Tab-separated table of C-alpha atoms in Angstrom:
chain	number	residue	atom	x	y	z
A	185	UNK	CA	-26.896	-24.940	-4.408
A	186	UNK	CA	-25.587	-21.771	-2.765
A	187	UNK	CA	-26.549	-18.467	-4.359
A	188	UNK	CA	-23.799	-15.893	-5.026
A	189	UNK	CA	-24.172	-14.064	-1.716
A	190	UNK	CA	-24.262	-17.285	0.326
A	191	UNK	CA	-21.220	-18.599	-1.533
A	192	UNK	CA	-19.292	-15.375	-0.889
A	193	UNK	CA	-20.139	-15.423	2.825
A	194	UNK	CA	-19.020	-19.057	3.064
A	195	UNK	CA	-15.659	-18.082	1.589
A	196	UNK	CA	-15.306	-15.180	4.022
A	197	UNK	CA	-16.091	-17.482	6.978
A	198	UNK	CA	-13.547	-20.087	5.860
A	199	UNK	CA	-9.752	-19.844	5.777
A	200	UNK	CA	-9.649	-20.016	1.984
A	201	UNK	CA	-6.906	-17.816	0.464
A	202	UNK	CA	-8.383	-14.710	-1.130
A	203	UNK	CA	-7.694	-11.131	-2.141
A	204	UNK	CA	-10.140	-8.195	-1.985
A	205	UNK	CA	-9.321	-5.002	-3.901
A	206	UNK	CA	-11.300	-1.759	-3.904
A	207	UNK	CA	-12.411	-0.642	-7.329
A	208	UNK	CA	-14.776	1.986	-8.737
A	209	UNK	CA	-18.257	1.215	-7.474
A	210	UNK	CA	-17.359	-1.682	-5.208
A	211	UNK	CA	-14.838	-4.453	-4.599
A	212	UNK	CA	-13.243	-7.301	-6.574
A	213	UNK	CA	-12.606	-10.613	-4.793
A	214	UNK	CA	-9.986	-12.950	-6.295
A	215	UNK	CA	-9.728	-16.596	-5.223
A	216	UNK	CA	-9.120	-20.200	-6.389
A	217	UNK	CA	-5.446	-19.475	-7.033
A	218	UNK	CA	-3.624	-21.975	-9.254
A	219	UNK	CA	-0.225	-20.306	-8.971
A	220	UNK	CA	1.512	-18.684	-5.992
A	221	UNK	CA	4.964	-17.183	-6.491
A	222	UNK	CA	7.253	-16.028	-3.692
A	223	UNK	CA	9.227	-13.195	-5.246
A	224	UNK	CA	12.863	-12.443	-4.515
A	225	UNK	CA	15.736	-10.524	-6.069
A	226	UNK	CA	16.604	-13.494	-8.321
A	227	UNK	CA	13.197	-14.050	-9.945
A	228	UNK	CA	11.652	-10.555	-9.787
A	229	UNK	CA	12.710	-9.253	-13.207
A	230	UNK	CA	11.868	-12.526	-14.942
A	231	UNK	CA	8.432	-12.560	-13.321
A	232	UNK	CA	7.669	-9.022	-14.490
A	233	UNK	CA	8.912	-9.362	-18.060
A	234	UNK	CA	8.299	-13.029	-18.915
A	235	UNK	CA	5.878	-14.774	-16.549
A	236	UNK	CA	3.208	-12.042	-16.725
A	237	UNK	CA	3.236	-11.988	-20.537
A	238	UNK	CA	2.545	-15.728	-20.847
A	239	UNK	CA	-0.897	-15.646	-19.228
A	240	UNK	CA	-3.691	-16.902	-21.473
A	241	UNK	CA	-7.003	-17.208	-19.595
A	242	UNK	CA	-10.326	-17.402	-21.425
A	243	UNK	CA	-11.714	-14.746	-19.063
A	244	UNK	CA	-9.965	-11.392	-19.628
A	245	UNK	CA	-10.226	-10.195	-16.007
A	246	UNK	CA	-8.413	-13.351	-14.847
A	247	UNK	CA	-5.440	-12.812	-17.157
A	248	UNK	CA	-3.441	-11.334	-14.279
A	249	UNK	CA	-1.260	-11.818	-11.249
A	250	UNK	CA	-2.344	-10.044	-8.056
A	251	UNK	CA	-0.135	-9.445	-5.029
A	252	UNK	CA	2.483	-7.287	-3.340
A	253	UNK	CA	6.127	-6.292	-3.611
A	254	UNK	CA	7.762	-5.637	-0.229
A	255	UNK	CA	9.960	-2.650	0.565
A	256	UNK	CA	13.243	-4.592	0.725
A	257	UNK	CA	12.556	-6.349	-2.590
A	258	UNK	CA	11.953	-2.984	-4.269
A	259	UNK	CA	15.172	-1.582	-2.788
A	260	UNK	CA	17.128	-4.635	-3.968
A	261	UNK	CA	15.644	-4.174	-7.422
A	262	UNK	CA	17.295	-0.753	-7.776
A	263	UNK	CA	20.544	-1.957	-6.167
A	264	UNK	CA	20.006	-0.398	-2.758
A	265	UNK	CA	20.936	-2.883	-0.051
A	266	UNK	CA	19.549	-2.882	3.472
A	267	UNK	CA	21.807	-3.431	6.489
A	268	UNK	CA	20.972	-6.168	8.986
A	269	UNK	CA	17.692	-5.240	10.683
A	270	UNK	CA	15.255	-6.785	13.144
A	271	UNK	CA	12.782	-8.752	11.036
A	272	UNK	CA	9.895	-11.228	11.245
A	273	UNK	CA	11.173	-12.876	8.022
A	274	UNK	CA	7.942	-12.184	6.166
A	275	UNK	CA	7.801	-12.857	2.433
A	276	UNK	CA	9.772	-10.359	0.264
A	277	UNK	CA	6.882	-10.413	-2.214
A	278	UNK	CA	3.944	-12.652	-3.137
A	279	UNK	CA	1.752	-12.864	-6.232
A	280	UNK	CA	-1.194	-15.111	-7.073
A	281	UNK	CA	-2.896	-16.244	-10.283
A	282	UNK	CA	-6.687	-16.316	-9.677
A	283	UNK	CA	-9.197	-18.603	-11.382
A	284	UNK	CA	-12.311	-17.013	-9.871
A	285	UNK	CA	-13.366	-13.351	-9.688
A	286	UNK	CA	-16.311	-12.195	-7.562
A	287	UNK	CA	-17.505	-8.653	-8.238
A	288	UNK	CA	-19.251	-6.922	-5.346
A	289	UNK	CA	-21.315	-4.054	-6.732
A	290	UNK	CA	-25.069	-3.462	-6.266
A	291	UNK	CA	-25.311	-7.153	-7.100
A	292	UNK	CA	-22.765	-9.946	-6.726
A	293	UNK	CA	-21.546	-11.530	-9.963
A	294	UNK	CA	-19.038	-14.361	-10.397
A	295	UNK	CA	-16.716	-15.337	-13.231
A	296	UNK	CA	-14.664	-18.514	-12.926
A	297	UNK	CA	-12.487	-20.806	-15.013
A	298	UNK	CA	-13.668	-23.687	-12.804
A	299	UNK	CA	-16.961	-25.495	-13.367
A	300	UNK	CA	-17.183	-26.653	-9.739
A	301	UNK	CA	-15.927	-23.484	-8.033
A	302	UNK	CA	-18.851	-23.413	-5.549
A	303	UNK	CA	-17.666	-26.729	-4.119
A	304	UNK	CA	-14.124	-25.527	-3.439
A	305	UNK	CA	-14.646	-24.142	0.066
A	306	UNK	CA	-12.282	-25.609	2.683
A	307	UNK	CA	-13.605	-26.877	6.006
A	308	UNK	CA	-10.337	-26.813	7.974
A	309	UNK	CA	-10.429	-25.631	11.540
A	310	UNK	CA	-9.497	-21.956	11.945
A	311	UNK	CA	-7.084	-20.978	14.714
A	312	UNK	CA	-8.635	-19.148	17.629
A	313	UNK	CA	-8.828	-15.390	17.097
A	314	UNK	CA	-7.429	-13.094	19.771
A	315	UNK	CA	-5.807	-9.697	20.086
A	316	UNK	CA	-4.395	-7.287	22.625
A	317	UNK	CA	-5.699	-3.731	22.889
A	318	UNK	CA	-2.285	-2.305	23.737
A	319	UNK	CA	0.530	-1.811	21.239
A	320	UNK	CA	4.292	-1.594	21.554
A	321	UNK	CA	5.954	1.208	19.586
A	322	UNK	CA	9.442	0.763	18.135
A	323	UNK	CA	10.252	4.475	18.566
A	324	UNK	CA	9.002	6.437	21.564
A	325	UNK	CA	8.862	10.227	21.356
A	326	UNK	CA	12.404	10.647	22.701
A	327	UNK	CA	13.879	8.121	20.241
A	328	UNK	CA	11.896	9.664	17.408
A	329	UNK	CA	13.173	13.138	18.330
A	330	UNK	CA	16.781	11.917	18.292
A	331	UNK	CA	16.323	10.474	14.815
A	332	UNK	CA	14.500	13.628	13.751
A	333	UNK	CA	17.464	15.786	14.856
A	334	UNK	CA	19.917	13.523	12.982
A	335	UNK	CA	17.962	13.794	9.733
A	336	UNK	CA	17.411	17.532	10.229
A	337	UNK	CA	21.197	17.953	10.218
A	338	UNK	CA	21.405	15.948	6.988
A	339	UNK	CA	18.784	18.243	5.447
A	340	UNK	CA	20.828	21.316	6.430
A	341	UNK	CA	23.911	19.705	4.879
A	342	UNK	CA	22.007	19.209	1.621
A	343	UNK	CA	22.146	15.398	1.693
A	344	UNK	CA	18.335	15.236	1.491
A	345	UNK	CA	15.503	17.759	1.269
A	346	UNK	CA	12.741	15.648	2.778
A	347	UNK	CA	12.741	12.315	4.586
A	348	UNK	CA	9.989	10.083	6.032
A	349	UNK	CA	10.676	8.589	9.479
A	350	UNK	CA	8.817	5.303	9.976
A	351	UNK	CA	7.264	4.168	13.272
A	352	UNK	CA	5.748	0.714	13.830
A	353	UNK	CA	3.066	-0.313	16.330
A	354	UNK	CA	2.891	-4.039	17.164
A	355	UNK	CA	0.933	-6.422	19.390
A	356	UNK	CA	0.210	-10.117	19.896
A	357	UNK	CA	-2.837	-11.119	17.857
A	358	UNK	CA	-4.411	-13.545	15.433
A	359	UNK	CA	-7.116	-11.527	13.730
A	360	UNK	CA	-10.233	-12.354	11.735
A	361	UNK	CA	-8.902	-10.397	8.756
A	362	UNK	CA	-12.152	-10.306	6.747
A	363	UNK	CA	-14.050	-8.986	9.763
A	364	UNK	CA	-11.337	-6.382	10.415
A	365	UNK	CA	-11.312	-5.355	6.748
A	366	UNK	CA	-15.060	-4.669	6.557
A	367	UNK	CA	-14.903	-2.787	9.866
A	368	UNK	CA	-12.120	-0.680	8.381
A	369	UNK	CA	-14.122	-0.058	5.209
A	370	UNK	CA	-17.108	1.082	7.289
A	371	UNK	CA	-15.033	3.810	8.947
A	372	UNK	CA	-12.297	4.657	6.434
A	373	UNK	CA	-12.888	3.290	2.937
A	374	UNK	CA	-10.094	4.483	0.651
A	375	UNK	CA	-9.542	4.204	-3.108
A	376	UNK	CA	-6.632	1.747	-2.839
A	377	UNK	CA	-7.926	-0.421	0.022
A	378	UNK	CA	-7.193	-4.138	-0.099
A	379	UNK	CA	-7.092	-7.404	1.838
A	380	UNK	CA	-4.800	-10.386	1.284
A	381	UNK	CA	-5.429	-13.595	3.227
A	382	UNK	CA	-3.550	-16.874	3.086
A	383	UNK	CA	-3.185	-19.677	5.595
A	384	UNK	CA	-0.185	-18.163	7.396
A	385	UNK	CA	-0.756	-14.391	7.161
A	386	UNK	CA	-3.148	-11.569	6.339
A	387	UNK	CA	-2.752	-7.953	5.245
A	388	UNK	CA	-5.434	-5.269	5.382
A	389	UNK	CA	-4.989	-1.730	4.150
A	390	UNK	CA	-6.927	1.486	3.595
A	391	UNK	CA	-4.211	3.007	1.410
A	392	UNK	CA	-5.328	6.231	-0.288
A	393	UNK	CA	-2.433	6.462	-2.754
A	394	UNK	CA	-2.337	5.269	-6.374
A	395	UNK	CA	1.277	4.890	-7.489
A	396	UNK	CA	0.710	3.392	-10.954
A	397	UNK	CA	-2.370	3.172	-13.133
A	398	UNK	CA	-1.384	2.042	-16.625
A	399	UNK	CA	-3.688	1.358	-19.556
A	400	UNK	CA	-2.225	0.877	-23.038
A	401	UNK	CA	0.588	3.446	-23.236
A	402	UNK	CA	-0.881	5.953	-20.728
A	403	UNK	CA	0.447	5.926	-17.171
A	404	UNK	CA	-0.911	7.917	-14.211
A	405	UNK	CA	0.437	8.515	-10.706
A	406	UNK	CA	-1.237	10.419	-7.844
A	407	UNK	CA	1.325	11.501	-5.234
A	408	UNK	CA	0.049	12.513	-1.798
A	409	UNK	CA	2.083	15.029	0.157
A	410	UNK	CA	0.362	17.112	2.807
A	411	UNK	CA	-1.695	16.046	5.813
A	412	UNK	CA	-4.123	17.930	8.048
A	413	UNK	CA	-5.862	16.499	11.094
A	414	UNK	CA	-9.611	16.427	10.399
A	415	UNK	CA	-12.060	17.754	12.982
A	416	UNK	CA	-15.804	18.494	12.871
A	417	UNK	CA	-15.085	22.186	12.421
A	418	UNK	CA	-12.653	21.857	9.508
A	419	UNK	CA	-14.268	21.569	6.052
A	420	UNK	CA	-12.660	20.542	2.759
A	421	UNK	CA	-12.569	24.229	1.811
A	422	UNK	CA	-10.765	25.028	5.078
A	423	UNK	CA	-8.261	22.267	4.353
A	424	UNK	CA	-7.539	23.652	0.891
A	425	UNK	CA	-6.973	27.098	2.375
A	426	UNK	CA	-4.638	25.604	4.994
A	427	UNK	CA	-2.524	23.745	2.415
A	428	UNK	CA	-2.257	26.765	0.127
A	429	UNK	CA	-1.143	29.082	2.938
A	430	UNK	CA	1.135	26.627	4.803
A	431	UNK	CA	4.673	27.002	3.456
A	432	UNK	CA	5.884	23.716	4.942
A	433	UNK	CA	3.065	21.657	3.402
A	434	UNK	CA	3.338	23.432	0.028
A	435	UNK	CA	7.100	22.982	-0.055
A	436	UNK	CA	6.785	19.280	0.761
A	437	UNK	CA	4.097	18.780	-1.887
A	438	UNK	CA	6.012	20.601	-4.637
A	439	UNK	CA	9.168	18.569	-3.998
A	440	UNK	CA	7.326	15.238	-4.182
A	441	UNK	CA	5.404	16.232	-7.332
A	442	UNK	CA	8.649	17.274	-9.053
A	443	UNK	CA	10.275	13.977	-8.053
A	444	UNK	CA	7.349	11.907	-9.374
A	445	UNK	CA	7.381	13.869	-12.639
A	446	UNK	CA	11.068	13.061	-12.920
A	447	UNK	CA	10.422	9.335	-12.262
A	448	UNK	CA	7.751	9.293	-14.984
A	449	UNK	CA	10.038	11.163	-17.398
A	450	UNK	CA	12.520	8.276	-17.271
A	451	UNK	CA	9.988	5.956	-18.952
A	452	UNK	CA	7.733	8.398	-20.850
A	453	UNK	CA	8.052	10.138	-24.190
A	454	UNK	CA	9.712	13.541	-24.089
A	455	UNK	CA	7.214	16.314	-23.347
A	456	UNK	CA	4.347	13.935	-22.571
A	457	UNK	CA	4.492	14.133	-18.757
A	458	UNK	CA	1.819	16.598	-17.639
A	459	UNK	CA	0.027	17.516	-14.418
A	460	UNK	CA	-3.604	16.600	-15.081
A	461	UNK	CA	-5.006	17.645	-11.687
A	462	UNK	CA	-3.020	20.024	-9.510
A	463	UNK	CA	-3.307	20.167	-5.709
A	464	UNK	CA	-6.736	18.847	-4.797
A	465	UNK	CA	-7.926	17.882	-1.302
A	466	UNK	CA	-9.122	14.360	-0.439
A	467	UNK	CA	-11.114	13.702	2.742
A	468	UNK	CA	-10.689	10.684	5.029
A	469	UNK	CA	-11.968	9.786	8.489
A	470	UNK	CA	-9.148	11.323	10.545
A	471	UNK	CA	-7.374	13.596	8.077
A	472	UNK	CA	-7.269	15.546	4.824
A	473	UNK	CA	-4.641	14.900	2.133
A	474	UNK	CA	-3.133	17.179	-0.528
A	475	UNK	CA	-3.027	15.305	-3.866
A	476	UNK	CA	-1.808	15.932	-7.433
A	477	UNK	CA	-2.408	13.718	-10.488
A	478	UNK	CA	0.344	13.355	-13.132
A	479	UNK	CA	0.164	11.430	-16.405
A	480	UNK	CA	2.420	10.602	-19.327
A	481	UNK	CA	2.752	8.514	-22.509
A	482	UNK	CA	5.163	5.594	-22.245
A	483	UNK	CA	8.099	5.193	-24.606
A	484	UNK	CA	7.814	2.307	-27.032
A	485	UNK	CA	9.282	-1.007	-25.801
A	486	UNK	CA	9.085	0.050	-22.139
A	487	UNK	CA	8.998	-3.209	-20.136
A	488	UNK	CA	7.075	-3.995	-16.941
A	489	UNK	CA	10.412	-4.073	-15.130
A	490	UNK	CA	11.347	-0.633	-16.513
A	491	UNK	CA	8.106	0.814	-15.107
A	492	UNK	CA	8.448	-0.806	-11.676
A	493	UNK	CA	12.119	0.195	-11.389
A	494	UNK	CA	11.380	3.828	-12.244
A	495	UNK	CA	8.379	4.206	-9.926
A	496	UNK	CA	9.080	1.973	-6.902
A	497	UNK	CA	9.520	2.422	-4.019
A	498	UNK	CA	7.069	5.321	-4.303
A	499	UNK	CA	8.864	8.588	-3.619
A	500	UNK	CA	6.048	10.271	-1.698
A	501	UNK	CA	6.548	7.885	1.252
A	502	UNK	CA	10.360	7.929	1.146
A	503	UNK	CA	11.521	11.494	0.618
A	504	UNK	CA	13.526	13.559	-1.843
A	505	UNK	CA	15.878	12.981	-3.653
A	506	UNK	CA	14.748	9.361	-3.619
A	507	UNK	CA	17.933	7.306	-3.989
A	508	UNK	CA	20.052	9.249	-1.492
A	509	UNK	CA	17.148	9.442	0.953
A	510	UNK	CA	16.598	5.668	0.726
A	511	UNK	CA	20.242	5.129	1.640
A	512	UNK	CA	19.978	7.525	4.596
A	513	UNK	CA	16.787	5.870	5.881
A	514	UNK	CA	18.156	2.365	5.549
A	515	UNK	CA	21.323	3.300	7.408
A	516	UNK	CA	19.359	4.406	10.484
A	517	UNK	CA	16.199	2.279	10.633
A	518	UNK	CA	16.645	-0.729	12.909
A	519	UNK	CA	13.366	-2.495	12.080
A	520	UNK	CA	12.580	-3.998	8.675
A	521	UNK	CA	9.595	-2.291	7.013
A	522	UNK	CA	8.253	-5.571	5.542
A	523	UNK	CA	5.234	-4.596	3.417
A	524	UNK	CA	5.181	-0.944	4.491
A	525	UNK	CA	5.988	1.435	1.586
A	526	UNK	CA	6.032	-1.514	-0.776
A	527	UNK	CA	3.260	-1.804	-3.374
A	528	UNK	CA	0.153	-3.939	-3.907
A	529	UNK	CA	-1.791	-4.387	-7.133
A	530	UNK	CA	-2.063	-6.407	-10.332
A	531	UNK	CA	-0.411	-6.852	-13.722
A	532	UNK	CA	-2.406	-8.052	-16.733
A	533	UNK	CA	-0.916	-10.103	-19.564
A	534	UNK	CA	-1.351	-7.121	-21.942
A	535	UNK	CA	0.832	-4.962	-19.674
A	536	UNK	CA	-1.957	-2.942	-18.076
A	537	UNK	CA	-1.365	-2.591	-14.340
A	538	UNK	CA	-2.531	-0.858	-11.189
A	539	UNK	CA	-0.450	-0.502	-8.022
A	540	UNK	CA	-0.821	1.443	-4.812
A	541	UNK	CA	1.677	2.358	-2.117
A	542	UNK	CA	1.204	0.153	0.919
A	543	UNK	CA	0.492	2.649	3.688
A	544	UNK	CA	-2.268	2.638	6.341
A	545	UNK	CA	-1.682	-1.116	6.487
A	546	UNK	CA	-1.804	-3.946	9.010
A	547	UNK	CA	0.272	-7.117	8.663
A	548	UNK	CA	-0.763	-10.124	10.786
A	549	UNK	CA	1.935	-12.828	10.748
A	550	UNK	CA	3.182	-15.363	13.303
A	551	UNK	CA	0.418	-14.271	15.707
A	552	UNK	CA	1.624	-10.676	15.684
A	553	UNK	CA	0.190	-7.551	14.068
A	554	UNK	CA	2.189	-4.544	12.965
A	555	UNK	CA	1.002	-1.143	11.768
A	556	UNK	CA	3.480	1.391	10.371
A	557	UNK	CA	3.232	5.108	9.640
A	558	UNK	CA	5.618	7.848	8.509
A	559	UNK	CA	5.511	11.625	8.196
A	560	UNK	CA	7.687	13.950	6.121
A	561	UNK	CA	10.540	15.942	7.654
A	562	UNK	CA	11.691	19.085	5.843
A	563	UNK	CA	13.947	21.903	7.021
A	564	UNK	CA	11.259	23.741	9.017
A	565	UNK	CA	9.475	20.682	10.475
A	566	UNK	CA	8.837	20.261	14.213
A	567	UNK	CA	9.496	16.879	15.829
A	568	UNK	CA	6.439	16.934	18.099
A	569	UNK	CA	4.051	17.714	15.216
A	570	UNK	CA	5.476	14.978	12.959
A	571	UNK	CA	5.373	12.434	15.791
A	572	UNK	CA	1.700	13.250	16.351
A	573	UNK	CA	0.980	13.041	12.596
A	574	UNK	CA	2.249	9.457	12.533
A	575	UNK	CA	-0.319	8.543	15.180
A	576	UNK	CA	-3.126	10.258	13.235
A	577	UNK	CA	-2.191	8.230	10.130
A	578	UNK	CA	-2.218	4.939	12.062
A	579	UNK	CA	-5.313	5.718	14.138
A	580	UNK	CA	-8.031	4.153	11.938
A	581	UNK	CA	-6.151	0.842	12.053
A	582	UNK	CA	-5.340	1.037	15.763
A	583	UNK	CA	-9.005	1.722	16.467
A	584	UNK	CA	-9.988	-1.640	14.939
A	585	UNK	CA	-8.646	-3.276	18.073
A	586	UNK	CA	-11.052	-1.205	20.220
A	587	UNK	CA	-14.278	-1.826	18.274
């Protein structure tokens, strides 16, 4: 019989559907799914409020659905419609009900609802892996600058105060997603990293941003707004000094924090929304981020759908004010964002949940990969700097194709 490590490696080497999610001290691997739901605008609310509450597994950690909500689904949910865009027709959202949980810590432990889970490893032939080193970009610097100027005018007219212009890199590829994920973790492990793999797609992400962390009636969000290119000479202390002194970065951060406080206030008890950690610096491979933590106490009878509707799409990757900025973005973007600026995470049957914002992500679907990035435009932003920032944000994922 295979030991735990051998069993885990066999799963990784197969094409068995699985999900890996970063957690404190290691990673959780979910597999042996007995339910797979394609989410859409018709079943989304029912899934959140009814389906999730009916779970009744003997193992507490498996009383959950794990998966993602795409950007368009989240817009539809708050009655913001997207115009016709170029699209790969990827799933609007997907969630899975796991029967086996593998915890990767110092040791590997396994909990399963199945007695014969070690025997459930498929032997199907895996398609040949390949990838190109070069990427196509949907917006070159000239096209980006034109869009930048258009939105800058809207900012001056007061229609928005900050807006995030999205760029997408794409190439032809069929990747070994587990191999790519562990390479990514070796160079840029982030607190909200995850992998989703099914027979027709894979997603890997080193997202740093926690959008929702809910336990009992306490809810936490950690907006990121502020980016500095990291070099060998720049320390965390230098980064903090830069963010404090830079008016553009401070202005951007304050606006996003105020917006997230407002989103939380819609679902939290009056006076309970507080900043629990103001303006800290987090370090990653290619950059530093400026982060604030906000928490609140939920109102009684607040539903899962109420929470998702108030918080998603996450404002820090859209702009401010959120609703008007979403409408402006959608009116000008020609390429569907798919998973980008959607959310990945889980919902437990008791209502506890954890969701990130899907950024620093790679979607591999129909033998194509796409990587998206966006930077914030405010009234005193410079097009060249923001264009370069998008590349810095995408770089750790682009570099996977060079290793």
